[in-house]
XYZ file of C-alpha atoms in Angstrom:
326
model
C -3.142 51.682 -5.800
C -5.899 54.291 -5.690
C -9.471 53.311 -4.941
C -10.655 54.256 -8.440
C -8.064 52.039 -10.123
C -8.028 48.711 -8.261
C -5.851 45.819 -9.452
C -7.300 43.754 -12.290
C -8.363 40.207 -11.470
C -8.325 37.417 -14.073
C -11.355 35.065 -13.906
C -10.615 31.975 -11.826
C -11.912 29.764 -14.652
C -9.354 31.278 -17.030
C -6.522 30.683 -14.563
C -7.635 27.093 -14.033
C -7.726 26.478 -17.784
C -4.184 27.796 -18.169
C -2.972 25.608 -15.303
C -4.472 22.541 -17.017
C -3.169 23.394 -20.493
C -0.183 21.557 -21.940
C 0.079 22.933 -25.492
C -1.771 26.284 -25.671
C -2.078 28.184 -28.947
C -1.700 31.940 -28.387
C -2.991 34.173 -31.189
C -2.303 37.881 -31.761
C -4.527 39.865 -34.098
C -4.051 40.684 -37.769
C -1.715 43.599 -38.536
C -0.233 43.253 -35.054
C 0.654 46.371 -33.103
C 2.905 46.670 -30.087
C 0.195 45.699 -27.627
C -0.761 42.546 -29.530
C 2.874 41.501 -29.923
C 3.927 42.436 -26.401
C 0.941 40.594 -24.924
C 1.575 37.534 -27.108
C 5.238 37.284 -26.185
C 4.645 38.032 -22.501
C 1.925 35.389 -22.200
C 4.207 32.908 -23.950
C 6.962 33.636 -21.431
C 4.562 33.206 -18.505
C 3.261 29.862 -19.750
C 6.754 28.618 -20.560
C 7.816 29.399 -16.995
C 4.856 27.271 -15.859
C 6.215 24.295 -17.796
C 3.838 24.645 -20.746
C 4.775 24.375 -24.425
C 2.949 27.322 -26.016
C 2.668 28.055 -29.732
C 2.847 31.787 -30.508
C 0.985 32.672 -33.695
C -0.086 35.606 -35.831
C -1.303 35.518 -39.421
C 0.790 38.562 -40.349
C 4.536 38.855 -39.907
C 5.884 40.672 -36.880
C 6.894 44.182 -38.031
C 10.630 44.840 -37.976
C 10.059 47.496 -35.291
C 9.198 44.791 -32.748
C 11.685 42.086 -33.671
C 14.015 43.211 -30.887
C 11.610 41.748 -28.346
C 12.493 38.495 -26.563
C 11.303 35.405 -28.492
C 9.874 37.420 -31.395
C 11.567 34.904 -33.707
C 9.339 32.146 -32.285
C 6.113 33.652 -33.625
C 4.701 31.503 -36.427
C 2.114 32.298 -39.081
C 0.768 28.734 -38.837
C -1.156 27.571 -35.779
C -1.682 23.997 -36.954
C 1.505 22.488 -35.539
C 1.217 20.430 -32.365
C -1.406 18.819 -30.176
C -3.189 22.023 -29.132
C -5.487 21.767 -26.104
C -6.560 25.403 -25.541
C -6.623 28.582 -27.651
C -5.923 32.039 -26.203
C -6.913 35.144 -28.178
C -4.921 38.236 -27.236
C -5.989 41.833 -27.966
C -8.713 40.829 -30.480
C -12.191 42.325 -30.151
C -13.878 39.739 -32.387
C -12.961 36.351 -33.880
C -12.228 37.677 -37.370
C -9.262 39.595 -35.945
C -7.466 36.288 -35.361
C -7.449 35.642 -39.112
C -6.810 32.242 -40.634
C -4.597 31.130 -37.740
C -7.799 30.308 -35.877
C -9.256 27.286 -37.688
C -12.846 27.318 -36.440
C -13.514 23.835 -37.802
C -10.516 22.306 -36.103
C -10.612 24.261 -32.851
C -14.382 24.438 -32.267
C -14.238 21.802 -29.513
C -11.354 23.467 -27.691
C -11.699 26.108 -24.969
C -11.212 29.623 -26.367
C -9.908 32.128 -23.823
C -10.292 35.793 -24.744
C -8.038 38.407 -23.106
C -8.693 41.916 -24.393
C -9.204 45.555 -23.405
C -11.319 46.871 -26.305
C -14.684 48.357 -25.375
C -16.154 46.859 -28.568
C -15.201 43.275 -27.650
C -18.082 40.923 -28.519
C -17.059 38.282 -25.921
C -16.646 35.481 -28.426
C -14.765 33.050 -26.191
C -15.797 30.259 -23.873
C -14.132 32.347 -21.152
C -13.840 36.117 -21.649
C -11.638 38.476 -19.662
C -12.316 41.963 -21.003
C -11.137 45.091 -19.168
C -12.108 48.166 -21.170
C -10.494 50.512 -18.634
C -7.080 48.905 -18.996
C -4.721 51.067 -21.047
C -3.578 48.002 -22.987
C -4.064 44.259 -23.038
C -0.463 44.140 -21.841
C -1.581 45.821 -18.602
C -3.877 42.835 -18.069
C -0.984 40.450 -18.718
C 0.915 42.061 -15.843
C -1.885 40.964 -13.527
C -2.069 37.568 -15.232
C 1.590 37.024 -14.339
C 0.852 37.938 -10.729
C -2.167 35.627 -10.564
C -0.093 32.746 -11.957
C 2.755 33.428 -9.487
C 5.195 34.292 -12.260
C 7.867 36.751 -11.087
C 8.914 39.570 -13.365
C 12.265 39.362 -15.105
C 13.764 41.743 -17.696
C 12.361 39.826 -20.696
C 8.815 39.587 -19.354
C 8.859 43.190 -18.140
C 10.108 44.401 -21.545
C 7.295 42.671 -23.440
C 4.603 44.019 -21.115
C 5.984 47.561 -21.070
C 6.232 47.575 -24.875
C 2.519 46.839 -25.120
C 1.672 49.614 -22.685
C 4.017 52.197 -24.232
C 2.772 51.656 -27.771
C -0.949 51.587 -26.965
C -0.703 54.812 -24.954
C 1.715 56.522 -27.376
C 4.252 56.877 -24.612
C 1.733 57.289 -21.764
C 0.062 60.290 -23.402
C -3.473 59.015 -24.080
C -6.543 59.527 -21.918
C -6.532 55.909 -20.719
C -3.153 56.367 -19.016
C -4.150 55.922 -15.384
C -2.285 56.072 -12.071
C -2.509 52.264 -12.094
C -0.768 52.121 -15.471
C 2.029 54.362 -14.231
C 2.404 52.251 -11.088
C 2.776 49.142 -13.262
C 5.249 50.875 -15.575
C 7.390 51.736 -12.565
C 7.360 48.099 -11.425
C 8.301 46.929 -14.921
C 11.220 49.349 -15.066
C 12.367 48.169 -11.645
C 12.307 44.610 -13.024
C 14.658 45.550 -15.852
C 12.561 46.952 -18.703
C 14.313 49.905 -20.358
C 11.664 52.562 -21.014
C 14.006 54.783 -23.027
C 15.043 51.934 -25.346
C 11.459 50.736 -25.847
C 10.264 54.254 -26.628
C 13.119 54.897 -29.045
C 12.665 51.606 -30.900
C 8.864 51.615 -31.129
C 7.790 55.261 -31.285
C 10.793 57.198 -32.590
C 12.330 54.873 -35.175
C 11.189 54.334 -38.794
C 12.758 52.834 -41.891
C 13.644 55.004 -44.875
C 11.079 53.105 -46.979
C 8.356 53.849 -44.428
C 9.262 57.541 -44.484
C 8.961 57.443 -48.277
C 5.473 55.951 -47.916
C 4.586 58.667 -45.395
C 5.526 61.251 -48.022
C 3.145 59.709 -50.565
C 0.305 59.394 -48.049
C 0.709 62.910 -46.654
C 0.461 64.263 -50.184
C -3.207 63.127 -50.190
C -4.252 64.796 -46.922
C -7.643 66.520 -47.009
C -9.590 68.414 -44.356
C -13.378 68.171 -44.474
C -14.910 70.109 -41.611
C -13.102 68.792 -38.555
C -12.279 65.413 -40.147
C -8.810 65.017 -41.630
C -8.070 62.077 -43.908
C -5.423 60.543 -46.152
C -5.135 57.656 -48.598
C -2.572 54.853 -48.733
C -2.979 53.131 -52.097
C -1.396 50.020 -53.561
C 0.227 52.143 -56.275
C 2.024 54.245 -53.645
C 3.662 51.147 -52.202
C 5.202 49.910 -55.433
C 8.887 49.113 -54.859
C 8.710 49.881 -51.118
C 9.737 46.440 -49.826
C 6.185 45.157 -49.371
C 5.347 47.763 -46.731
C 1.560 47.934 -46.438
C 0.688 50.269 -43.589
C 1.945 53.804 -43.098
C 2.257 53.278 -39.354
C 1.883 56.460 -37.338
C 0.432 58.694 -40.043
C -3.094 58.709 -38.637
C -1.893 59.981 -35.250
C 0.373 62.507 -36.954
C -2.370 64.114 -39.053
C -4.652 64.335 -36.015
C -2.139 66.905 -34.796
C -3.689 69.455 -37.166
C -5.293 72.152 -34.993
C -8.480 72.105 -37.072
C -9.018 68.340 -36.787
C -11.044 66.413 -34.220
C -11.027 63.088 -36.080
C -8.425 61.520 -38.377
C -8.780 58.552 -40.696
C -6.329 56.864 -43.045
C -7.716 54.637 -45.798
C -5.323 51.826 -46.762
C -6.040 49.997 -50.003
C -5.533 46.233 -49.640
C -5.564 43.483 -52.273
C -8.842 41.753 -53.185
C -10.896 44.932 -53.122
C -10.695 45.793 -49.428
C -10.000 49.063 -47.635
C -8.560 49.214 -44.125
C -9.711 52.261 -42.143
C -7.645 53.501 -39.200
C -9.292 56.094 -36.949
C -7.981 58.426 -34.264
C -9.917 61.100 -32.396
C -9.552 63.820 -29.819
C -11.343 63.456 -26.453
C -15.086 64.040 -26.704
C -15.428 62.048 -29.922
C -16.168 58.360 -30.521
C -14.719 56.586 -33.545
C -15.259 53.113 -32.054
C -18.979 53.287 -32.826
C -18.252 54.039 -36.484
C -15.672 51.253 -36.736
C -18.071 48.831 -35.052
C -20.853 49.737 -37.503
C -18.478 48.758 -40.311
C -17.525 45.430 -38.750
C -14.484 46.591 -36.803
C -13.868 47.824 -33.294
C -11.495 49.545 -30.919
C -11.720 52.421 -28.471
C -13.550 55.763 -28.584
C -10.316 57.547 -29.521
C -8.606 54.821 -31.587
C -10.351 52.246 -33.743
C -10.251 50.457 -37.060
C -12.116 48.302 -39.547
C -11.729 46.634 -42.939
C -14.436 47.212 -45.542
C -14.980 45.638 -48.949
C -15.315 48.129 -51.781
C -13.543 50.683 -53.919
C -11.598 53.439 -52.177
C -13.931 56.287 -53.138
C -17.026 54.291 -52.135
C -15.596 53.364 -48.745
C -14.514 56.952 -48.117
C -18.087 58.044 -48.795
C -19.482 55.438 -46.397
C -17.075 56.389 -43.646
C -17.612 60.133 -43.950
C -21.391 59.661 -43.865
C -21.138 57.657 -40.635
C -18.668 60.073 -39.051
C -20.918 63.026 -39.844
C -23.973 61.176 -38.468
C -22.019 60.407 -35.308
C -21.037 64.067 -34.953
C -24.671 65.156 -35.358
C -25.752 62.713 -32.641
C -23.271 64.092 -30.085
């Protein structure tokens, strides 16, 4: 390991809490991506190997893309079952990202362990392990397994590598470090199939999702160096309840003229989900954070109440202010 990228070290208090736990509740964030799901499943495997009885939870269903992962079928949308003695938040930058699975009234007396790599994390736990230079929360889980003396096996390695592959878009983002590549090599040696993970998570889409892409791409607009698109409820009629046009925001950022991309997804109850991507030298995390969200300088998101046109106006004003300040 190079001097600039030393191994990550989980807090001793967090390790002690996991050793003492009997029935931990593990929570992945709303609209789970590959890192959230991979980290959730990997942590569940680690704790199960330690003799624990973890509950794996996420308010939203696991996308079909990730249902090939070991134990994906065990993820529940209800965290109320069982005598829970500790809660672990995975890949969430603030408590709202856990959704309704985290019952603040019921769990307020329990330890809340936060494991996350987002630079905008507000450290909302009783114990917080935040590593903003990690390429993914899953990278942190690799070191958690080491610290808890859990050897890698193909299932554990597959879950961790899935989180790293998806959050780096196949090891192509600026946070792909020599340390990340070293870990990926170890995971492959333990049995994770990089080619299969990449094919299933980055290169495979349903026909219905491709249809939604077509609708969304038809709305693409370029305003200065900001490219945007809309994903409305009307577009998704008769598309098997697909909500998010996964991958579109990264795709439209490929336009030569664009430095920032944003996709506005219309949700029920008058809310708009904003997904941001940016080229190096820009910072969309600050804009997402100002709107109640979070993320990384080059990839962030938020959910805002309001009509689509109003939210678009808000977002463009903040993006243009941010550009002026650079």
